[in-house]
Coordinates of C-alpha atoms in Angstrom, one line a residue:
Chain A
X1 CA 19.4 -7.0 16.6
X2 CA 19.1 -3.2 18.3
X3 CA 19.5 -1.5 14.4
X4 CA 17.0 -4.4 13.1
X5 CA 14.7 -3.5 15.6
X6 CA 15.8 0.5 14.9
X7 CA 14.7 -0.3 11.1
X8 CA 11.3 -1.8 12.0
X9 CA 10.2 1.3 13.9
X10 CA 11.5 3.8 11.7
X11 CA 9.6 1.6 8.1
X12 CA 6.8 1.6 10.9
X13 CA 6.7 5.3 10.9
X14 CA 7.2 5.9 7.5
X15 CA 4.2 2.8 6.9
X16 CA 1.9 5.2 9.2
X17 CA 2.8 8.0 7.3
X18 CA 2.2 7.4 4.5
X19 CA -1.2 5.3 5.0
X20 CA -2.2 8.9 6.0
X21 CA -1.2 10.7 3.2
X22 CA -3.4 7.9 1.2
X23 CA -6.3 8.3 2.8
X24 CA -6.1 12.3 2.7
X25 CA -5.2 11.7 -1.6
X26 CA -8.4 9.2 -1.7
X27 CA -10.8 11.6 0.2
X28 CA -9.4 14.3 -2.0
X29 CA -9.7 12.4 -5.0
X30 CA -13.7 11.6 -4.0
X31 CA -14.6 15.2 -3.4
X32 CA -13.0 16.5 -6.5
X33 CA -14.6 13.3 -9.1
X34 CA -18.0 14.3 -6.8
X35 CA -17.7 18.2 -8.2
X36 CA -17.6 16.8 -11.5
X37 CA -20.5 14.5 -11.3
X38 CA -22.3 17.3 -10.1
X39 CA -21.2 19.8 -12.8
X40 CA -21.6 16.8 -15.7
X41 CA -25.2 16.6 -14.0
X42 CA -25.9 20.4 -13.9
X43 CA -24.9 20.3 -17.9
X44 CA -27.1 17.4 -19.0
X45 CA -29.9 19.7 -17.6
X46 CA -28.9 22.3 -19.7
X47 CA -28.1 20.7 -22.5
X48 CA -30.8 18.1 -22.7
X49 CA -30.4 14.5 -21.7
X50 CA -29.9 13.3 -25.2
X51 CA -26.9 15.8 -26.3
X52 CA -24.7 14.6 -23.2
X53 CA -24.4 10.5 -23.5
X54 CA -22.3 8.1 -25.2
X55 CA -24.2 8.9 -28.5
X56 CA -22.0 11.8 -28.5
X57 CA -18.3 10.0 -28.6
X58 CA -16.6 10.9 -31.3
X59 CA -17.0 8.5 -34.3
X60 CA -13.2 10.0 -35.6
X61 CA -11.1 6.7 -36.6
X62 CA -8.6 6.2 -34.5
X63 CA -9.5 7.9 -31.6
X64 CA -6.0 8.6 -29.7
X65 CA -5.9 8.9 -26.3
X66 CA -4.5 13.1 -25.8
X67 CA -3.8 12.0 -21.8
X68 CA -1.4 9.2 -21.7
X69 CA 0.9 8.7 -18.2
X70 CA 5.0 7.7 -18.3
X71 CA 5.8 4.8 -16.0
X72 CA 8.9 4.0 -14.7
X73 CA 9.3 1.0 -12.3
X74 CA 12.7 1.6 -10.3
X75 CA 12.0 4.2 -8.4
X76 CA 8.1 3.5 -9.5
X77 CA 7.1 7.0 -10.8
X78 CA 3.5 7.8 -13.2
X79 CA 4.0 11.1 -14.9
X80 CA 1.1 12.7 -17.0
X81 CA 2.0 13.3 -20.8
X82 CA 0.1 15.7 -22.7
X83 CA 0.1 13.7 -26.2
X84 CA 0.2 17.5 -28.7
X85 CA 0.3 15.5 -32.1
X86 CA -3.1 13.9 -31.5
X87 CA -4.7 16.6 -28.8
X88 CA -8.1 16.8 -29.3
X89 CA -10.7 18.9 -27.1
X90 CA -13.3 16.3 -26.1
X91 CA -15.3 19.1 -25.1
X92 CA -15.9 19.5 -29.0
X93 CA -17.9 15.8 -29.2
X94 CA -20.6 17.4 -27.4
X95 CA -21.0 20.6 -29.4
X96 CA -18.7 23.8 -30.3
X97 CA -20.8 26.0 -27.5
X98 CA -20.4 23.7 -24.8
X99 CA -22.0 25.9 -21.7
X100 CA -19.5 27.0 -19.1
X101 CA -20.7 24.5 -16.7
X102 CA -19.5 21.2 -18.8
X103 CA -16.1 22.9 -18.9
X104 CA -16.2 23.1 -15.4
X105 CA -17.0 19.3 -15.2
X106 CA -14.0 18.9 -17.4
X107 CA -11.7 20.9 -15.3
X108 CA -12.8 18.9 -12.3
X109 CA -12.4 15.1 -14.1
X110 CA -8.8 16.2 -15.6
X111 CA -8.2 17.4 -11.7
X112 CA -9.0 14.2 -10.9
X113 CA -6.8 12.3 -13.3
X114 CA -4.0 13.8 -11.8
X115 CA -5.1 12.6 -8.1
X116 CA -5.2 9.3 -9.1
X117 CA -1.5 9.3 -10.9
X118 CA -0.9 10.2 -7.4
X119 CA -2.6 8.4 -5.4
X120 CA -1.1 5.3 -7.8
X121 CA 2.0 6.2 -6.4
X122 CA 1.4 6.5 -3.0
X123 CA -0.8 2.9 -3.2
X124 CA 2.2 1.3 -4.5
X125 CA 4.4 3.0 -1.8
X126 CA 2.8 1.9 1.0
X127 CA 3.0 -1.6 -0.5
X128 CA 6.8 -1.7 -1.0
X129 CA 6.9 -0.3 3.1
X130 CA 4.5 -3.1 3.6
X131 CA 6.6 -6.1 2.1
X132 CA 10.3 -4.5 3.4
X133 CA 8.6 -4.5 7.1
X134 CA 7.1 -8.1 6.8
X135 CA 10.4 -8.9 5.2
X136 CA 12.5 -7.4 8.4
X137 CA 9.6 -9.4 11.0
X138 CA 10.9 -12.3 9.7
X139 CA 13.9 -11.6 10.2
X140 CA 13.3 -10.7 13.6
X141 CA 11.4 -13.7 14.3
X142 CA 14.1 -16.1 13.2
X143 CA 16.7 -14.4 15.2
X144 CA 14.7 -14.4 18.4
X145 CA 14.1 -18.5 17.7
X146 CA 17.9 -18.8 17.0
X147 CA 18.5 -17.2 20.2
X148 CA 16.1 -18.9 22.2
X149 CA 17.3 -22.4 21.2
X150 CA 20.8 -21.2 21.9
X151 CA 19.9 -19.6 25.4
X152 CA 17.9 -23.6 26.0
X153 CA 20.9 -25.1 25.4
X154 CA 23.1 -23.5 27.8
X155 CA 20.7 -24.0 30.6
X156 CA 20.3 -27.6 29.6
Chain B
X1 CA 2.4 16.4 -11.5
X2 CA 4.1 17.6 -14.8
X3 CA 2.4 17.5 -18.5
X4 CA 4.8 16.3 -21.0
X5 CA 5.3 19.0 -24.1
X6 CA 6.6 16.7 -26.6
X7 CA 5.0 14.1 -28.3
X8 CA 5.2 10.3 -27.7
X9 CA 7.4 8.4 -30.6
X10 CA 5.0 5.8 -32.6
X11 CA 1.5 6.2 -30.3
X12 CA 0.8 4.7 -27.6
X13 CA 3.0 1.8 -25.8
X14 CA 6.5 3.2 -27.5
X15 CA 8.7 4.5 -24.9
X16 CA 9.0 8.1 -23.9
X17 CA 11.4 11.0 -23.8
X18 CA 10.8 10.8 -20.1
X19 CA 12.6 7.5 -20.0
X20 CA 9.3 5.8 -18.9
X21 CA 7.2 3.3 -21.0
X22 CA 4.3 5.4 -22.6
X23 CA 1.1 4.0 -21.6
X24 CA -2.4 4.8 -21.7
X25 CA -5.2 4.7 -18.7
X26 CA -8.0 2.5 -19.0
X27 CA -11.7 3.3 -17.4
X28 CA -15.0 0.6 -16.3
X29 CA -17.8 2.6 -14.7
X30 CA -21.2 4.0 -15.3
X31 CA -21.9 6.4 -18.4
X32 CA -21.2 9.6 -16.1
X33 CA -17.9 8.0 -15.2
X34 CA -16.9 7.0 -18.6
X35 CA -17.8 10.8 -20.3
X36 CA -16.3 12.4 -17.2
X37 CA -12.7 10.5 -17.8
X38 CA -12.8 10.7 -21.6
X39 CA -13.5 14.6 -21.4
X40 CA -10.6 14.6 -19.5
X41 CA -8.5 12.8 -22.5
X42 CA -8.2 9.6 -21.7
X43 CA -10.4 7.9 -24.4
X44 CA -8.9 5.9 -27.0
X45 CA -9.6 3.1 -29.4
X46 CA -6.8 1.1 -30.5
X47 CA -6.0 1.5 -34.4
X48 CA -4.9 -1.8 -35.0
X49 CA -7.9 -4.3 -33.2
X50 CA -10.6 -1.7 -32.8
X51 CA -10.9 -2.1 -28.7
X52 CA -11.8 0.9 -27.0
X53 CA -10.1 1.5 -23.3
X54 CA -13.4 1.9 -21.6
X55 CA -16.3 -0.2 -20.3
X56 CA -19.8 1.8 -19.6
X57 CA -21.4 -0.9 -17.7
X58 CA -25.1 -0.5 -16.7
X59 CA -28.3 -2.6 -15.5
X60 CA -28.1 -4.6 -18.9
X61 CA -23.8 -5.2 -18.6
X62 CA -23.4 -9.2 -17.9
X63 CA -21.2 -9.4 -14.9
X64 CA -19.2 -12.2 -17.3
X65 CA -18.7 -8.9 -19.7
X66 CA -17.0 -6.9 -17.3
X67 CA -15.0 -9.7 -15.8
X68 CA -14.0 -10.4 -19.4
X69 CA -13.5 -7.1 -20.2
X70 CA -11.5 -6.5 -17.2
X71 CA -8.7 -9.5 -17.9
X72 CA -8.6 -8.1 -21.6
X73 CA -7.6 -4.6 -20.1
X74 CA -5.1 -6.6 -17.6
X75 CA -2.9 -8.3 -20.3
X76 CA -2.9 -5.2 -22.6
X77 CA 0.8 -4.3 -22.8
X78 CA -0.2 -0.3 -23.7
X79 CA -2.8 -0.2 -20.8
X80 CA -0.6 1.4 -17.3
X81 CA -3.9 2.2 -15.0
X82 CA -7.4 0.8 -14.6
X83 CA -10.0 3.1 -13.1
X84 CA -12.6 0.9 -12.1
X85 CA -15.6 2.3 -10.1
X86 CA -15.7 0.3 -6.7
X87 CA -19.5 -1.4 -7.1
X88 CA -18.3 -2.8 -10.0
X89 CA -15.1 -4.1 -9.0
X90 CA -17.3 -5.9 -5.9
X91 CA -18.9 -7.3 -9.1
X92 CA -15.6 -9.1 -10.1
X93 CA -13.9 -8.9 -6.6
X94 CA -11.9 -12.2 -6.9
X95 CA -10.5 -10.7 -10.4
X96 CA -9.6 -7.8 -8.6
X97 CA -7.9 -8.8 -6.2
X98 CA -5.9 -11.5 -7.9
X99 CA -3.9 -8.9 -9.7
X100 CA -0.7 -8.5 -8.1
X101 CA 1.8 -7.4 -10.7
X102 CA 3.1 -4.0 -10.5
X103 CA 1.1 -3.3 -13.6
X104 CA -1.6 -2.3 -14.8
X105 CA -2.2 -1.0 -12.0
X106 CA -6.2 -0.4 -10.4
X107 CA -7.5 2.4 -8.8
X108 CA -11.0 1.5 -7.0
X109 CA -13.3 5.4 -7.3
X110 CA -16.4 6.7 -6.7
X111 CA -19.1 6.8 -9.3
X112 CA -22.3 9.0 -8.7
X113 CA -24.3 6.8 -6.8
X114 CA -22.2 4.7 -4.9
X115 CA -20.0 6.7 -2.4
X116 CA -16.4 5.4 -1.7
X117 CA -16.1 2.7 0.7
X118 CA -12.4 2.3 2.4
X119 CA -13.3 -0.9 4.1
X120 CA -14.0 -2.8 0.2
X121 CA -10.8 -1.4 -1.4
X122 CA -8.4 -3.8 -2.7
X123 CA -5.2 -2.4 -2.4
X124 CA -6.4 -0.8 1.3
X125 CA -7.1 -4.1 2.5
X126 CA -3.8 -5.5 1.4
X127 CA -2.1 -2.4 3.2
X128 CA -3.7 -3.0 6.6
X129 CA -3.8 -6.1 9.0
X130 CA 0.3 -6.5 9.2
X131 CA 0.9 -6.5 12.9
X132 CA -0.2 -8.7 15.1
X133 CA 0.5 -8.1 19.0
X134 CA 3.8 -10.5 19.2
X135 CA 5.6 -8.1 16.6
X136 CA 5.9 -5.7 19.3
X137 CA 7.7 -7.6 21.9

């Protein structure tokens, strides 16, 4: 009963943890999408509302994905994979002098792909804490029943 | 986070020199979001049935559309991670929070004009509210 209860803290600790570390990866993640919102914005100015929008995406058949992600499940891990046979600079859709700015906005989204791989992680982390704590209450709870109807019947 | 440097085998949903399935991210959110995510790579349209791995969803997007959308991007089998913008997920919150298989899975961000709100996120909400006060005796 003592190491259950030993277990329970120590997940607990881990649980707070690591709720911590999500929040910080999701505020993180927020600021850094924001800067690109604002550079993307700042570019569209520059450029001219009509040469930054979704008449721009490439019309190239197929268009392949250059950012693609490697999952594995046991121990659950998202890596980034740079695809180099199909890379393509998306930069290029919107014109071959793209100003500085746009690349900035670029810089700032790709940043932000690699926050959310992480953040991913930590998401499903604090969910596997989550179910092996629950999981351990449980146990908890049933022993303290068990031990209660056994201390009942004695008296009785 | 590292960048792979060799390519993946076949395209998209073969499996990797990295011992990991290779997979592909998918994105629903405003124009800005979309162009901001497919500058960063991400953008693809598959070869075979012609379905991009984006959604730009504005004022004329039926909320059937994105749900729809949304379940076609769920039983994809080359699709790893859904960035959905959280207004829009409020849109389709039941979908959203039905999913609980380890993949695809959803990421719940910003877009431009709707900040981040910790108290609507899916997976948040499924992380907090464990204890009650008994589990301390």
């Amino acid at each position: 009963m003592d190491s259950l209860c030993e277990q329970i803290d120590k997940l607990t600790i881990d649980y707070l943890e690591e709720f911590g570390h999500l929040l910080a990866c999701k505020q993180l993640l927020d600021d850094t999408i924001k800067q690109g919102y604002f550079n993307l914005s700042r570019a569209r100015v520059i450029m001219g509302v009509n040469n930054l929008s979704r008449l721009q995406y490439s019309e190239k058949d197929p268009m392949i994905a250059s950012t693609k992600i490697s999952i594995t499940l046991t121990p659950f891990n998202i890596e980034k994979q740079i695809d180099k046979e199909h890379y393509d600079d998306t930069l290029k859709w919107f014109g071959l002098l793209s100003p500085t700015i746009l690349k900035q906005s670029q810089k700032s989204f790709q940043q932000t792909i690699d926050l959310a791989l992480e953040t991913c992680i930590r998401q499903k982390k604090i969910l596997q804490l989550k179910n092996q704590i629950e999981q351990l209450l449980k146990e908890k709870h049933t022993f303290l029943i068990k031990e209660n109807f056994d201390e009942n019947k004695k008296d009785n | 986070m590292t960048s792979g440097g060799a390519p993946t085998a076949g395209g998209t949903g073969g499996p990797s020199l990295f011992g990991g399935k290779s997979k592909i991210m998918a994105v629903i959110g405003d124009e800005d979001t979309v162009t901001g995510f497919l500058l960063g790579g991400i953008g693809e349209i598959h070869a075979k049935t012609r379905k991009p791995n984006f959604l730009i969803v504005d004022k004329n997007t039926k909320i059937s559309d994105i749900d729809e959308t949304f379940k076609s991007f769920l039983s994809r089998d080359d699709i790893g991670i859904i960035l959905i913008s959280q207004y829009i997920a409020e849109m389709i919150r039941g979908t959203v929070d039905g999913h609980d298989k380890n993949l695809p899975a959803i990421l719940e961000i910003p877009s431009k004009e709707h900040p981040y709100d910790a108290s609507k996120d899916s997976i948040l909400r499924r992380a907090r509210g464990m204890f009650s006060v008994d589990d301390f005796k």
